[in-house]
Tab-separated table of C-alpha atoms in Angstrom:
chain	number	residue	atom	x	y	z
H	1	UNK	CA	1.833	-9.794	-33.138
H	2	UNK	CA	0.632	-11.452	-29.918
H	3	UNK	CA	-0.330	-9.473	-27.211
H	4	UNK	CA	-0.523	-10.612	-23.439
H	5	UNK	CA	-2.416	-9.337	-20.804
H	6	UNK	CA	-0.483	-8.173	-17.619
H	7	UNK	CA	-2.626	-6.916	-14.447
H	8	UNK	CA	-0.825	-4.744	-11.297
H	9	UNK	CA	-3.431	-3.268	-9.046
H	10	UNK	CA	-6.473	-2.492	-10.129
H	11	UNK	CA	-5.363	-1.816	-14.054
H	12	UNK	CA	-4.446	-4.332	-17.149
H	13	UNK	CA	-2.141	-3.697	-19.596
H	14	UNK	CA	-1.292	-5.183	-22.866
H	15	UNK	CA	2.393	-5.855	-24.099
H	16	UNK	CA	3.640	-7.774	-26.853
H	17	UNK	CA	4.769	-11.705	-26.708
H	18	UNK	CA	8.393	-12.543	-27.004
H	19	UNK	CA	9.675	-9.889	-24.437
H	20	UNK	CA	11.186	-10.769	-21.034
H	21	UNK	CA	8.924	-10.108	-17.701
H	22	UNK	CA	11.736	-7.434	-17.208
H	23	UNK	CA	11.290	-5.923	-20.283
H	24	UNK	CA	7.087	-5.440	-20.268
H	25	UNK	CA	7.826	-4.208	-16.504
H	26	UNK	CA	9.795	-1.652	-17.565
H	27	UNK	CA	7.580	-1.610	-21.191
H	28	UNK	CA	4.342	-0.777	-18.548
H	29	UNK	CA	6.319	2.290	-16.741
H	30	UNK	CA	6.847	0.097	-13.639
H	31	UNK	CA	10.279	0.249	-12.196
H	32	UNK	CA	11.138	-3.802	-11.904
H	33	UNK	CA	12.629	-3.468	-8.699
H	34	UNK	CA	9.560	-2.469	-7.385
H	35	UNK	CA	7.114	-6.000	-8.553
H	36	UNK	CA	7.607	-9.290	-8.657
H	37	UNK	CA	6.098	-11.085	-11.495
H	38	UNK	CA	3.154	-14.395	-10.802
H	39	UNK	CA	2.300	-16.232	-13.683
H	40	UNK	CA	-0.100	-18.879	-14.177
H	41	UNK	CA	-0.246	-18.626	-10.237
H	42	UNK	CA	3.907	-19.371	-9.901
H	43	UNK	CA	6.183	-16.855	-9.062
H	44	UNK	CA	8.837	-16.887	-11.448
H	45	UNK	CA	12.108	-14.933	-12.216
H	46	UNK	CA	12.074	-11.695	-14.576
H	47	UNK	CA	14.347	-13.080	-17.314
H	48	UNK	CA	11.102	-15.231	-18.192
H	49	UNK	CA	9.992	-15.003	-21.469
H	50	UNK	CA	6.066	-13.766	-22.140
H	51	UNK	CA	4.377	-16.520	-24.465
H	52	UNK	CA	0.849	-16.012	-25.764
H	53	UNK	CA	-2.009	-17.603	-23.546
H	54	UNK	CA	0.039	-16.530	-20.302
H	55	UNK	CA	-1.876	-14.983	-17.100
H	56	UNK	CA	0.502	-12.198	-16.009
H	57	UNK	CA	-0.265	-10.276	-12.417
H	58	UNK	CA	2.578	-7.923	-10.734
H	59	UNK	CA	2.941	-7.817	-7.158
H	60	UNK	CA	4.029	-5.007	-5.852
H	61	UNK	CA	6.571	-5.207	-2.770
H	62	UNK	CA	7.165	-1.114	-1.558
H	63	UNK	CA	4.757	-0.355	1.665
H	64	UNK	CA	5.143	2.233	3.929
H	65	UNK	CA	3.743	5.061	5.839
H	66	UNK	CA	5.185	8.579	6.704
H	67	UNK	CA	8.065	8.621	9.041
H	68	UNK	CA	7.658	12.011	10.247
H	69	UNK	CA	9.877	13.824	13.225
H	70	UNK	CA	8.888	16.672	15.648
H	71	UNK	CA	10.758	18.812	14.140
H	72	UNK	CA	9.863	17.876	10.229
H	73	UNK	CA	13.915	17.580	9.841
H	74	UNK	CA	14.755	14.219	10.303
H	75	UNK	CA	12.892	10.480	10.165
H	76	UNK	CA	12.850	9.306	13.704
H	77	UNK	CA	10.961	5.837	13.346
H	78	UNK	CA	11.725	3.812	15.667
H	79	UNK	CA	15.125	5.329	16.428
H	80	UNK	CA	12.538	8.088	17.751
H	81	UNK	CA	11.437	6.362	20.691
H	82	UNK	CA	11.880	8.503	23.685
H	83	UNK	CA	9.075	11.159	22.260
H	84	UNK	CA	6.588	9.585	24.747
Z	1	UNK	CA	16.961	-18.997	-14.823
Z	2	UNK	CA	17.885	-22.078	-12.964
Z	3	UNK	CA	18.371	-22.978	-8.982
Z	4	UNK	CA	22.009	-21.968	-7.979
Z	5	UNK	CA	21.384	-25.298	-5.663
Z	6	UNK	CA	19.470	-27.779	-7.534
Z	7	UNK	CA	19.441	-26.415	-11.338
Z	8	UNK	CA	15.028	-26.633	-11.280
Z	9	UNK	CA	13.574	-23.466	-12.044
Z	10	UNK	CA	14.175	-20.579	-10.423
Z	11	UNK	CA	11.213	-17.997	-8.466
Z	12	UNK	CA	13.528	-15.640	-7.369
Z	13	UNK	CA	16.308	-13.809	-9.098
Z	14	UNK	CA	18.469	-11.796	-6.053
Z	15	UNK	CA	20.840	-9.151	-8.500
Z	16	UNK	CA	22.564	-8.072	-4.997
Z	17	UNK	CA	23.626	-11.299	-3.760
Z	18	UNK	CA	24.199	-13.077	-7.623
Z	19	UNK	CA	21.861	-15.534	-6.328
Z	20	UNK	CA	18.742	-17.319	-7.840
Z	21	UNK	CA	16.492	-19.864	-6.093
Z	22	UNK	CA	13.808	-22.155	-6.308
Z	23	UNK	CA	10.878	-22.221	-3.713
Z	24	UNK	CA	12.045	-24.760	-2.012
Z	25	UNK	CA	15.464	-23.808	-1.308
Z	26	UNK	CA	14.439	-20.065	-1.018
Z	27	UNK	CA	12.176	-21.267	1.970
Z	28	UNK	CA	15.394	-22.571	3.227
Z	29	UNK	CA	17.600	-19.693	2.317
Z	30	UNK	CA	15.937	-16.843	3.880
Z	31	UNK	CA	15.249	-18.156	7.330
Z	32	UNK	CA	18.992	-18.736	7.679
Z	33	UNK	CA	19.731	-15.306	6.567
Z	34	UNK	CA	17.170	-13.832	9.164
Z	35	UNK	CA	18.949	-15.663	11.943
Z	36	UNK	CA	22.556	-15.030	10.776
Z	37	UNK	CA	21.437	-11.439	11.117
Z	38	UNK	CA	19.691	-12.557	14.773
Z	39	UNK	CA	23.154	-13.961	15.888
Z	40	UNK	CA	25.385	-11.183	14.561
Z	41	UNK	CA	23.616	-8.049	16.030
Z	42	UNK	CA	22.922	-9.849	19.296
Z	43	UNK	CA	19.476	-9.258	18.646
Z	44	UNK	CA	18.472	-12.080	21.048
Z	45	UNK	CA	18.426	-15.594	22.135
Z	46	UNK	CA	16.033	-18.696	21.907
Z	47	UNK	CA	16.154	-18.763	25.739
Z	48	UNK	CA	14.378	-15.361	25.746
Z	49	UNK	CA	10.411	-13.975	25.275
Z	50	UNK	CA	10.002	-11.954	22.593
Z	51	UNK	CA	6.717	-9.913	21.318
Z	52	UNK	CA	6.557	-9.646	17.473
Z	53	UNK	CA	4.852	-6.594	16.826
Z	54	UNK	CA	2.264	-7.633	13.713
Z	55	UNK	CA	0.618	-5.111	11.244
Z	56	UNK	CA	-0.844	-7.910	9.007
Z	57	UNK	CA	1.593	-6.992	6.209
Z	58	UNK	CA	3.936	-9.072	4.503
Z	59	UNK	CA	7.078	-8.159	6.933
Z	60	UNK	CA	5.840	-8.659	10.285
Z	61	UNK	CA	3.775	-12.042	9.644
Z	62	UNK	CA	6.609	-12.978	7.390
Z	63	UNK	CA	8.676	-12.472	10.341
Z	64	UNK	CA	6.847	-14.311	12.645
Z	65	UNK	CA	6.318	-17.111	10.175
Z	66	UNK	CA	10.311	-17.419	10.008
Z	67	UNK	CA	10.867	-16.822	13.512
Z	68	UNK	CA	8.230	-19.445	14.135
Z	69	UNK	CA	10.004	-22.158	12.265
Z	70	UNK	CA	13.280	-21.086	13.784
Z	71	UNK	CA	12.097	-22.236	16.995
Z	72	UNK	CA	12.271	-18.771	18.831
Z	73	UNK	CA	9.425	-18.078	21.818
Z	74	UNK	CA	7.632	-15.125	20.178
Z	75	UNK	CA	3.852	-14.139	21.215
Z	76	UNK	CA	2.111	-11.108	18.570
Z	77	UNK	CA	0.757	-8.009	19.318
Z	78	UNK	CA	-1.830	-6.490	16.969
Z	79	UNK	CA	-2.593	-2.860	18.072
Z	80	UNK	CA	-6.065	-2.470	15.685
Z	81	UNK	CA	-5.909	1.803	15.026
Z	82	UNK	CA	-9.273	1.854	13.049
Z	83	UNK	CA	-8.061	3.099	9.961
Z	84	UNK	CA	-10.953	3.333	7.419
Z	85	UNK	CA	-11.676	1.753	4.418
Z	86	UNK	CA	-11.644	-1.352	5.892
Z	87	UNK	CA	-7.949	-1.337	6.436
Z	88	UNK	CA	-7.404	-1.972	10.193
Z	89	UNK	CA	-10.411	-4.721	10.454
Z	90	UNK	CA	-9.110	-6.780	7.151
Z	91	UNK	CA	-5.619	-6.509	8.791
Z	92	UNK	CA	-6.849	-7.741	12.309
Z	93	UNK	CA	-8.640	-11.236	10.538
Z	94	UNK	CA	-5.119	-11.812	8.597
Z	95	UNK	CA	-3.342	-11.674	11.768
Z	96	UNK	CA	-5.793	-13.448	14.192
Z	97	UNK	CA	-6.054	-16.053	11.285
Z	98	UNK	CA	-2.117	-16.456	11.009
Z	99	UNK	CA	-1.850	-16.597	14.788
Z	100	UNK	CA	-4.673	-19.251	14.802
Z	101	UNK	CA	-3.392	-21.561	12.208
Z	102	UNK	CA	0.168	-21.690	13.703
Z	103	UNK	CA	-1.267	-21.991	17.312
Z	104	UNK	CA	0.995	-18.886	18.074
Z	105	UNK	CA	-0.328	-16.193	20.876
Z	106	UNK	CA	-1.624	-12.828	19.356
Z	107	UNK	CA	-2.294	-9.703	21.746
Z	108	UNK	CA	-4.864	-6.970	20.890
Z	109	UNK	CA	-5.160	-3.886	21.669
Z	110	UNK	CA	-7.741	-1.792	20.042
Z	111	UNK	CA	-7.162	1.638	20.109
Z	112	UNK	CA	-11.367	2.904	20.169
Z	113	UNK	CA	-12.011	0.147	22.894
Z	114	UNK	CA	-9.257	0.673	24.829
Z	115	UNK	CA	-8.942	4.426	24.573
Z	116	UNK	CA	-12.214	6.174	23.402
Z	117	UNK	CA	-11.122	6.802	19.442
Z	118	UNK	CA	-9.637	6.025	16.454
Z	119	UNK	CA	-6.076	7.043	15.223
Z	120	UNK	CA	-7.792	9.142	12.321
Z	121	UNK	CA	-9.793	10.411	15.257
Z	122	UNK	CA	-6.862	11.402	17.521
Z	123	UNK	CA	-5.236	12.993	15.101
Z	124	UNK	CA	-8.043	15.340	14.116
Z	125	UNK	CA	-8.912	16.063	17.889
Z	126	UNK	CA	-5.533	16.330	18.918
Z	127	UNK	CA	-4.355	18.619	16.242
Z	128	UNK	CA	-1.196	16.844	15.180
Z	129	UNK	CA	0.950	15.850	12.297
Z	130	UNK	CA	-0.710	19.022	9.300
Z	131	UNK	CA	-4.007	16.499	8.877
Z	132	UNK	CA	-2.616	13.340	8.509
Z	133	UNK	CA	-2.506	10.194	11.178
Z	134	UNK	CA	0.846	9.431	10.603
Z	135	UNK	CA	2.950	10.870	13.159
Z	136	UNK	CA	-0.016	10.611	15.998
Z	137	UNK	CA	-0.348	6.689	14.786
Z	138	UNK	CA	3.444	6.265	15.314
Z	139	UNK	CA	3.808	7.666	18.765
Z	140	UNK	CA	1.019	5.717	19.499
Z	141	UNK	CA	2.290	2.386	18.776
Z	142	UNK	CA	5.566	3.324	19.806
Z	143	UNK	CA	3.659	3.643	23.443
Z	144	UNK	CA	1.242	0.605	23.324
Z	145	UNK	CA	3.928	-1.595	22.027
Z	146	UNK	CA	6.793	-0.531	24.695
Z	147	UNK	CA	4.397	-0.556	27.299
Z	148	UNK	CA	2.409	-4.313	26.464
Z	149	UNK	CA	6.158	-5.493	25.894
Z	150	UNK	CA	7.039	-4.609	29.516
Z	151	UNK	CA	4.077	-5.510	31.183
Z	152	UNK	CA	3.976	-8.955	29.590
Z	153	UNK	CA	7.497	-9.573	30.646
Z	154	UNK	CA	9.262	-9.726	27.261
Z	155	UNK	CA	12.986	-9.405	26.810
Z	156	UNK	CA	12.555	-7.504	23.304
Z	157	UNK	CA	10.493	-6.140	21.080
Z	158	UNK	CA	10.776	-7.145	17.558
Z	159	UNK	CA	9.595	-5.157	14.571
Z	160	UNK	CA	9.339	-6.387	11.034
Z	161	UNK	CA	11.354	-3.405	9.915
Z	162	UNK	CA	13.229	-4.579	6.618
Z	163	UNK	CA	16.409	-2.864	4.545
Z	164	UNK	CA	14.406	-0.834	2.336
Z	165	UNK	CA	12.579	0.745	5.587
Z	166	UNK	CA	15.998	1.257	6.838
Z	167	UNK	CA	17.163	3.058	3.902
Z	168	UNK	CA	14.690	4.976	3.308
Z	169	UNK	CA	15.313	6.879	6.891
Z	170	UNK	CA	18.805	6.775	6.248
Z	171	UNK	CA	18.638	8.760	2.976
Z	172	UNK	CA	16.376	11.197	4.368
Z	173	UNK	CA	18.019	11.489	7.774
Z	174	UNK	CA	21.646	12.004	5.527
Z	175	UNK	CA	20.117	14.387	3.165
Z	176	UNK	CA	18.941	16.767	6.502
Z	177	UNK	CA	22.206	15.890	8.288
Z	178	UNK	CA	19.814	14.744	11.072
Z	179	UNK	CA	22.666	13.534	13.084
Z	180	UNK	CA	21.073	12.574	16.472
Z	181	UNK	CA	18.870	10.755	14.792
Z	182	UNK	CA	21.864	8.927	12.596
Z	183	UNK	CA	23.625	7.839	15.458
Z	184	UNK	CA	20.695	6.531	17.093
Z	185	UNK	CA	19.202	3.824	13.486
Z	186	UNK	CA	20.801	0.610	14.881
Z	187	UNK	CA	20.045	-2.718	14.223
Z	188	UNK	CA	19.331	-2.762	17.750
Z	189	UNK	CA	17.973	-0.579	20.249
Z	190	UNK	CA	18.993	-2.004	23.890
Z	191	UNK	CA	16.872	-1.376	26.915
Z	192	UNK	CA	17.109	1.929	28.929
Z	193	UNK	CA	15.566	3.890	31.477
Z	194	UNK	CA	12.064	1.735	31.044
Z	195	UNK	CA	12.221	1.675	27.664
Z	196	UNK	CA	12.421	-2.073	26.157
Z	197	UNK	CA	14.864	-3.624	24.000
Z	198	UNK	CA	13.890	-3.137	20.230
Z	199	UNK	CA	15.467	-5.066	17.084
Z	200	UNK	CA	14.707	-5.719	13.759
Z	201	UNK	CA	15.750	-8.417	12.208
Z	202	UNK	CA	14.709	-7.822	8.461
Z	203	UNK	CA	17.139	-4.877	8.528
Z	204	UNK	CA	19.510	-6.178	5.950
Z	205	UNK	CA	16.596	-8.179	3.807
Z	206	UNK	CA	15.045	-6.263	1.023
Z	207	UNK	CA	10.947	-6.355	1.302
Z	208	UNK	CA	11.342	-7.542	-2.021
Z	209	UNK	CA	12.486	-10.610	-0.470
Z	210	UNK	CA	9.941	-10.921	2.099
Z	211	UNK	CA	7.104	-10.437	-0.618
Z	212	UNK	CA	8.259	-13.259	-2.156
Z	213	UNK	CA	8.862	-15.390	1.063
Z	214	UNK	CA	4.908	-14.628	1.407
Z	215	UNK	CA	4.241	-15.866	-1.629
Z	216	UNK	CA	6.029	-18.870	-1.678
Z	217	UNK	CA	5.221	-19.907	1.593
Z	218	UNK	CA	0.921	-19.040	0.907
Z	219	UNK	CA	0.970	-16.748	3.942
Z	220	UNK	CA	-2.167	-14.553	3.500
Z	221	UNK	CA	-1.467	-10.321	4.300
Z	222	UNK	CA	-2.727	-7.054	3.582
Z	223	UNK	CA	-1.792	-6.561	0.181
Z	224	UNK	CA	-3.622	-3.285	-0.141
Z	225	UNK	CA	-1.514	0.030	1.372
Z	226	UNK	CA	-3.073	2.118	4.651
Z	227	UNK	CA	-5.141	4.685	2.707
Z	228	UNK	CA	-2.995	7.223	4.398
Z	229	UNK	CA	0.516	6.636	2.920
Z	230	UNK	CA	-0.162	7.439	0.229
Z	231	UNK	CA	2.116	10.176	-1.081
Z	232	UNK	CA	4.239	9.562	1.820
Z	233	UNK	CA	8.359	10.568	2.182
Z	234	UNK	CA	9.176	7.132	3.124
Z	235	UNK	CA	7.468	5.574	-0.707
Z	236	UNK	CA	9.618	8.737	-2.307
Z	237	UNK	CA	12.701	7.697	-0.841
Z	238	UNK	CA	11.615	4.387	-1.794
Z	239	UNK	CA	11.270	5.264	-5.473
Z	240	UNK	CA	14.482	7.128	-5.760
Z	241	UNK	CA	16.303	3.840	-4.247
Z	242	UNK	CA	14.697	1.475	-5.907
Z	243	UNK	CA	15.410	3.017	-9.491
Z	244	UNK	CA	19.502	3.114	-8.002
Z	245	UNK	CA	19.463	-0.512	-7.103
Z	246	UNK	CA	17.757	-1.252	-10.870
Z	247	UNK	CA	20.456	0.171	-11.912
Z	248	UNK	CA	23.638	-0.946	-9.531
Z	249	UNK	CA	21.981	-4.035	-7.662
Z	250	UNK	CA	23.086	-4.148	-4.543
Z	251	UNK	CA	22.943	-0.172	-4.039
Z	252	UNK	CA	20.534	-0.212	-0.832
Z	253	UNK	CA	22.709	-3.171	0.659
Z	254	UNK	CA	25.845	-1.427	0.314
Z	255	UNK	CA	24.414	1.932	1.634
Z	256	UNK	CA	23.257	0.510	4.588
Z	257	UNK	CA	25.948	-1.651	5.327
Z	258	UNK	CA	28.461	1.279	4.868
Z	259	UNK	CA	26.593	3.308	7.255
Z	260	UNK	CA	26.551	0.950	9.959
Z	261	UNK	CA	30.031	0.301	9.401
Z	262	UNK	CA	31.199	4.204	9.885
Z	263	UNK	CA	28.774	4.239	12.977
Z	264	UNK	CA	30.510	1.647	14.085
Z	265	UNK	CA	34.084	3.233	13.590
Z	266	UNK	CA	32.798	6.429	15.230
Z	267	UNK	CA	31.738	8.628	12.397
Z	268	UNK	CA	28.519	9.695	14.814
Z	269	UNK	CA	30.069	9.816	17.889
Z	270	UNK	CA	29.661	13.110	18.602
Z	271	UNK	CA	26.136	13.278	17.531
Z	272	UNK	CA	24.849	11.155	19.968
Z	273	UNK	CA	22.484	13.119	22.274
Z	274	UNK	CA	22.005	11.687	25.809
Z	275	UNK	CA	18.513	11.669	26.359
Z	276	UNK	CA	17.231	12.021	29.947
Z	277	UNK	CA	14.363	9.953	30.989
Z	278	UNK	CA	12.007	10.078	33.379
Z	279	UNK	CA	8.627	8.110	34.330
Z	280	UNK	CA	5.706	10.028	33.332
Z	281	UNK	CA	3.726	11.055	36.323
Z	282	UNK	CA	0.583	9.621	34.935
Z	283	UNK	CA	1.153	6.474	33.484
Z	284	UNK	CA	4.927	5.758	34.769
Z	285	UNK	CA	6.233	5.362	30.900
Z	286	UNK	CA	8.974	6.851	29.879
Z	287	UNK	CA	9.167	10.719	28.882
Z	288	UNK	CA	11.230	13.140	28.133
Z	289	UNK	CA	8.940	16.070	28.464
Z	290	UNK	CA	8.566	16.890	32.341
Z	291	UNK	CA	5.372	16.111	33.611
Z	292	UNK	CA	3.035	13.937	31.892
Z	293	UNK	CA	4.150	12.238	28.742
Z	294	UNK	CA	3.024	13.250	25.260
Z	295	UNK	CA	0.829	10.273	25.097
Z	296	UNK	CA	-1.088	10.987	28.040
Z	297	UNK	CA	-1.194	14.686	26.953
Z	298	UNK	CA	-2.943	13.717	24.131
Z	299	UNK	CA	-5.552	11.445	25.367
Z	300	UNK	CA	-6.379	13.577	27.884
Z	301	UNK	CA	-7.380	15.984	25.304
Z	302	UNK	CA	-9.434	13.318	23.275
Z	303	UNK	CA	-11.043	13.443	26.716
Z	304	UNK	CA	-11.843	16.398	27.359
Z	305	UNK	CA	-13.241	16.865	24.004
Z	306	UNK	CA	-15.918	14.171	24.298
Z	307	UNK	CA	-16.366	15.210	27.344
Z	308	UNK	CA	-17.435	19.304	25.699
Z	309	UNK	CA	-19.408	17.386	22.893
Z	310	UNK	CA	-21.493	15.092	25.426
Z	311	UNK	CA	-21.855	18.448	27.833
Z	312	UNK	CA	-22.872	20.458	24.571
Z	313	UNK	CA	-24.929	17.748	23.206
């Protein structure tokens, strides 16, 4: 069977052809929420089926830093603003 | 999967609104969203100065980009922290270079030049937040941004802030019953006491949405995450929600949406702590500590420590 690269990061994985983006997501232990999928440069939608020859890179969309409170009970952010 | 409005091919599948678009109209589609949002929390008006706080991430110069092309008056501020690895310098060229190719106006403030050392450094003189920037980095920009927002005569202060931000905090703030600081997450957060009007309007778009707005629309940011979240509470709420909405799309929406509808119908109420203000004696800011204000606390003991070293040296 086929196999097509996918790369997320700095790491490459290889999952078989004929599976939806969705499925080799989920097939690489990636959550799909969490990626969108750019193929031959174009984004494109996760019911897309993987055909041999295909360039495959995951984006991923979470960011985010701590959101820490004074008193390490509660996120503040910037609902927090008066601690000046 | 085809274009819900033109049947071409779609780039974007959204589960939560049963909704799939093509680049085109999703470059369309968004923007309206963002200023439905604009319009419904009051957030402000196309008559009025805003300063879009920039990062050089996907959010805020998505943001700006939308906000841009909706015609609002918005100037940037970049506050440059000096994170290492190369963080804080790559994310200052994305953001002068986005500024610069839409003719828009981008503040700077640099932390080191300004103030004498870096965030990282701060937080190691200053002995806060158990070793890591984060909570020293946030009451810093919380400072710099209120502050350069009232000086420059802005009517708001907008933060790319987006819904998975949003419920993130609001997962963690339910699971400690935090309620004060419940019934203060608002879309909005009007101007009091010298402290200057703050909204968000990604709150109800997932960053999901905004990554792909980025990439449709070729707008360069910091892909790479500051070397210092890593392992932070905000990605582990993050996780947790994002493996709910995989499975019940539309799961962050609906939390978030609930929420501000029982704030709204008084389920915080009696949470809300009146906070009483008061200019700082130094710098005039806001405070609620008496005397001087955190901020100025804390510099003043950067100071004093250079000051030791250069006595010592």
């Amino acid at each position: 069977m086929a196999t097509v690269k996918i790369k997320y990061r700095n790491k490459e994985y290889e999952v078989n052809a004929g599976m939806t983006v969705r499925d080799a997501i989920r097939k690489v232990g990636l959550e799909p929420e969490t990626v969108l999928a750019v193929m031959n440069g174009q984004l494109v939608t996760d019911d897309t089926i993987i055909r041999e020859g295909m360039e495959i890179k995951l984006v991923a969309v979470v960011s985010g830093g701590a959101l820490p409170s004074p008193s390490g009970r509660g996120a503040g952010g910037e609902g927090e603003h008066y601690e000046m | 999967m085809k274009c819900k409005k033109c049947d071409t091919t779609a780039v974007i599948n959204m589960r939560q609104h049963k909704l799939a678009l093509c680049g085109e109209h999703y470059l369309e589609w968004l923007p309206e969203q963002v200023e439905r949002f604009i319009e419904k929390y009051r957030m402000f008006t196309r008559d009025e100065k805003v300063l879009m706080a920039v990062s050089g991430g996907k959010d805020s110069l998505g943001l700006w980009d939308i906000l841009h092309r909706l015609g609002y008056h918005t100037e940037g501020l970049y506050i440059g922290l000096g994170i290492e690895q190369n963080y804080s310098d790559e994310s200052r060229r994305l953001s002068e270079q986005f500024a610069a190719a839409r003719g828009l106006t981008l503040h700077i403030v640099d932390v080191e030049d300004e103030f004498g050392a870096t965030i990282p450094e701060l937080s190691v003189i200053s002995n806060r937040g158990h070793g890591k920037p984060c909570s020293v980095c946030g009451l810093n920009k919380r400072y710099i941004m209120n502050r350069a927002a009232l000086e420059g005569g802005f009517d708001a202060l907008v933060t790319g802030h987006n819904l998975d931000d949003e419920v993130a905090v609001l997962m963690q703030n339910t699971f400690n019953w935090a309620g004060g600081y419940l019934a203060r997450q608002a879309p909005v957060l009007p101007a009091h006491d010298g402290l200057i009007r703050k909204v968000k309007p990604l709150c109800r778009i997932y960053e999901r949405e905004m990554t792909a707005y980025c990439l449709v629309r070729g707008i360069e940011y910091i892909y790479e995450e500051c070397p210092h979240a890593e392992g932070s509470t905000t990605i582990y709420y993050k996780e947790i929600l994002n493996r709910m909405e995989g499975d019940r799309p539309g799961a962050k929406l609906q939390f978030y949406i609930s929420f501000l509808q029982a704030k709204e119908s008084g389920l915080f109420a009696n949470a809300e702590q009146h906070v009483e203000l008061h200019p700082c004696e130094r710098c005039g800011q806001p405070t609620s500590a008496p005397g001087d204000c955190s901020w100025c606390r804390m510099w003043e003991k950067v100071k004093l420590a250079k000051k030791t070293v250069t006595m010592l040296g």
